[in-house]
């Protein structure tokens, strides 16, 4: 029966997550005479038991085919497919008193599975597991089965391990950034260590106890600087390896940033552990596959995910040894101690740590279960090692007799005081003398302390007749560099710094600074010891070689700027010059200079004019563009943000002592803002096309910005004219996702999240505004909330609340709700999550356990006027500072609930200033400042009230028409979004208006402030915008660490009349000559603009209502316009000198039917008016106008969509038959006679043969390639975010005899890639690609699947609710209507960025497969 129990246990293990790991470890099961289907003898046993007093209920389960065995046999096959099964059956009967038979017959003892092996045993049921000896045949049968299984295991493990070593460890190297550095460090240490040294440690009882004890221990060895701690660590590592112990190790190095962080330490230890243990490898890969960017996370994230939740759950059989050297050189080293204690406690780890400090300063509390052995390396411990070191190096000293050598040996040993570094430096000095007298003098004069020794070394360097300039430079670069430079990098840096050539950098280092600086095995230049760095940076340590940190950074900054400002970093002179070729000619020092320049500027004295001038020269030259491109190619745009902040801080510090005036200061001040804006506005384009910084991005920057002012020519290259803004606006960035509908928003210190109706959550970097990751909520996202510790991101939908760990980006909890959640809040440490539901339910979840802790109804005990039990709330807000919940009901007072007392706290109505009898609150927010006790509430009649919740009165009142509210984290500012889409900022204490951002777009759905209070984020429709108006910079006291300049200390109210809007452009058409173009606006006015400058020329006329269509007759100066109320005008323009005048009125009538399109023939004798109900052609002249013919429209043919989109159609004059009209309506085309308006085609028309067309609506018709091709744009107007479907047709196919028309196949690759068809000339089609680039296709290139990219529009230009209005003039200028203004992009089509594969949207192969360069024929600078 034991076999049945095993089967059931295995099934349960497979079904239960808690035992899944156990089930996975089982690969073979051996069954010895197991009654898989029961046993016939069980029935006899049951009968016997029935007539006796004994009862065995389980015996019934052993009956043949009992329910118990059937249940097991039904489930076992699906779980045992991957197992190897062995079934042995008995062959001898067993006597049981009243008879003799087999207990389990063969057919009951075998399973008949494909993966089963069967064998008989010559034994009865009792003896199948009993064997006489090793010669017993039954024993051999079972043994051979076991042996073959083990052999298969070994074979399979060997093969799989080979493959695992290749593939899985390759993945390990990728995820954890291959960690070879510790082995390299160990090899270097081994090469230094003298054979036989450090043996004293192996004799110590404390060490042996740590090594061999069954108890987990932390062995802490401390010693003075330079006593050979690192050598001792290397000895311990090799000793443990010799004993075949599992040992991982790490050497901290303060001089190398990459080796001084907890992050690099944890990654290295995880890599080594995974390399030693397959079980650990699997866990590490599993964790990293969930978060491929884990190695870039902070150390707390890596510790939690990789160790606490990963490695530490693996149970290893052997003890694990960790050797950690130089813990004092680790940054944040106090944070590493709890980690080490946890490793010791949870993983049976034995850790040896070396440090200058003893363990006592880190001992915060006792650690039960962990024994800490703290030992100091004494002088006597290392005396033998120093003696060995001296013996090994005595032969390299000046020759002398044995007695003198012995005297020198003993003197050095005596004065060494156990310090290897001191001995090493002394031997180096002795090698430079040659006589006995000089040797004696060195030994007599040399001090025994390290500082005294360093001082002596520097004095010796001062006495050298040559090389002092180079020596000082080497020391400064080694001490002040942000990372160790390679010898090649340092060579170039020094030659720039000292303005001289250097023969051999390695020899220079050895001969000039060999006692303080060395070159490691990776050719990196390192300071000999951290104590040397500390000594050199001490104030006044040495008059000649002491290093002033501020001046040292200045020297490095100037050298970096000189390198970056050199010829090798100049921008390309020709736009077809590949920047990748330039990069190959640059010196190795460019990489360091590019990434570290502003780290050094951050440490220099801000009043230093030399640094200011150098920065001015660099930032004013084209080299700065090459620098930006170089940074962008590394994909680390945060370095540009860092540079902008450093410049701002530099100027802020400078302004305290010097005037902020001057061209150089103005330039740097511009760049301080420009660098941030380049990243936030053009980051996506910079990453995808770094070379765009040279010619594409600067023209779209404001005229007063440094990139535009310094690097854009008005006569060469691309130029953008017409816009009025001279400086950057308040919008830092615009995120536009046309296929998404944004709904929710949350912001933490480093990340902001946007939730959509489709269930996506996009995460963005606060610093760069670039998307970092996407999460999936699986239902529309209504609310987003970051926990107070920013560890959690909480998302609430209609019925689900999900919690993500922001470190791992993994979903940790999921809670179901009965109603939609209105507001979320977390307690201070994120232990609890509170949610207020629309059905008056308050839910409290435990985020530690993932369980619902409490559920209550705040209306349960309310009676009378406030009996809201049957009502649904519409909004709510938490104040965790006061433990209040404010709830809003439609048309009712605000209810305040005391969360701590679980009782009604208060109720608020408008109390004063009521403007409507039935007004109710619609939005509210608490002031987020501690002890503020303020609640702002917006009412449906437009009032905004401020309540004091402590003293319970209305503190302030204003009219705001707010729909949504948000408080800044510091509680100083209140933001509101009104019904017109305007964003307003108020002083929270007084409700005085500080700032208004006007908008004519859709209403704001959500508002959030950044954690630093300096930005306000908003979402509406498909856009998220980040604003940083000056009004938010309101500092009462200047913050020394702030990058922002204090601009205001008092609230400044903005008058309401300053918020009035301006008319937006609704339609646009270009004059045939290309000199001017015309715009219709939503106030009914029609204006003329100049193409050359984009400036407004004059207002021509006004309809009084929004213009819906505007056209100009080809070959004449007649134009036609129609407005929103179907008022149609045809006027004639006359040019007199420099002015245009509207002369004759050809047609002026108020029509019916909602006019959508107007068209005039070439002779200006016919006017087509297309409305929602009919198409009409008029005969027009200055004397009389009459209807020629009217064609009613058959709206019903468009099915259920006719109410809104019925009869969507488009007309043009036939491109090759000017006396005909071409109509496309649905998927049918018709031809009409212009003069008689008689239909020339049959009633069925010309069927457009394309399967998708019946579902789409025609949007526009554009003749292309001199009229030989017709381009049609279709859209599904029933979808708010529908994409354009572009189809091309041969114009000749639209003739009177045609019955159907097929799209031209060679243009099919463009069908789904065009957002807007801009225009066409004889040679090319110009369109806005879905990526935001303006592209073109030449007629000769069509069919090849390629198109040419010219330039891109900024994201905030494309993010609009209204249709994009983009046209092309005859001269090739691109006209872009941007709200109420016009932007003219000149020479944009002359610039190109190579060919693109239109089929897949990828770059075609260019120079060396790199990114394409920009090209303008014949242009250079």
CSV table of C-alpha atoms in Angstrom, one decimal, residues 394-401 404-405 408 433-436 439:
chain,number,residue,atom,x,y,z
A,394,UNK,CA,67.4,42.6,-1.0
A,395,UNK,CA,69.2,41.4,-4.2
A,396,UNK,CA,67.7,44.4,-6.0
A,397,UNK,CA,69.3,46.9,-3.6
A,398,UNK,CA,72.8,48.4,-4.0
A,399,UNK,CA,75.6,45.9,-3.5
A,400,UNK,CA,77.1,45.6,0.0
A,401,UNK,CA,78.7,43.0,2.2
A,404,UNK,CA,75.8,45.6,6.1
A,405,UNK,CA,72.9,43.9,4.4
A,408,UNK,CA,69.9,47.2,6.8
A,433,UNK,CA,70.9,55.5,-4.0
A,434,UNK,CA,74.2,53.9,-4.8
A,435,UNK,CA,76.7,54.3,-1.9
A,436,UNK,CA,76.8,53.0,1.6
A,439,UNK,CA,71.9,54.0,2.2
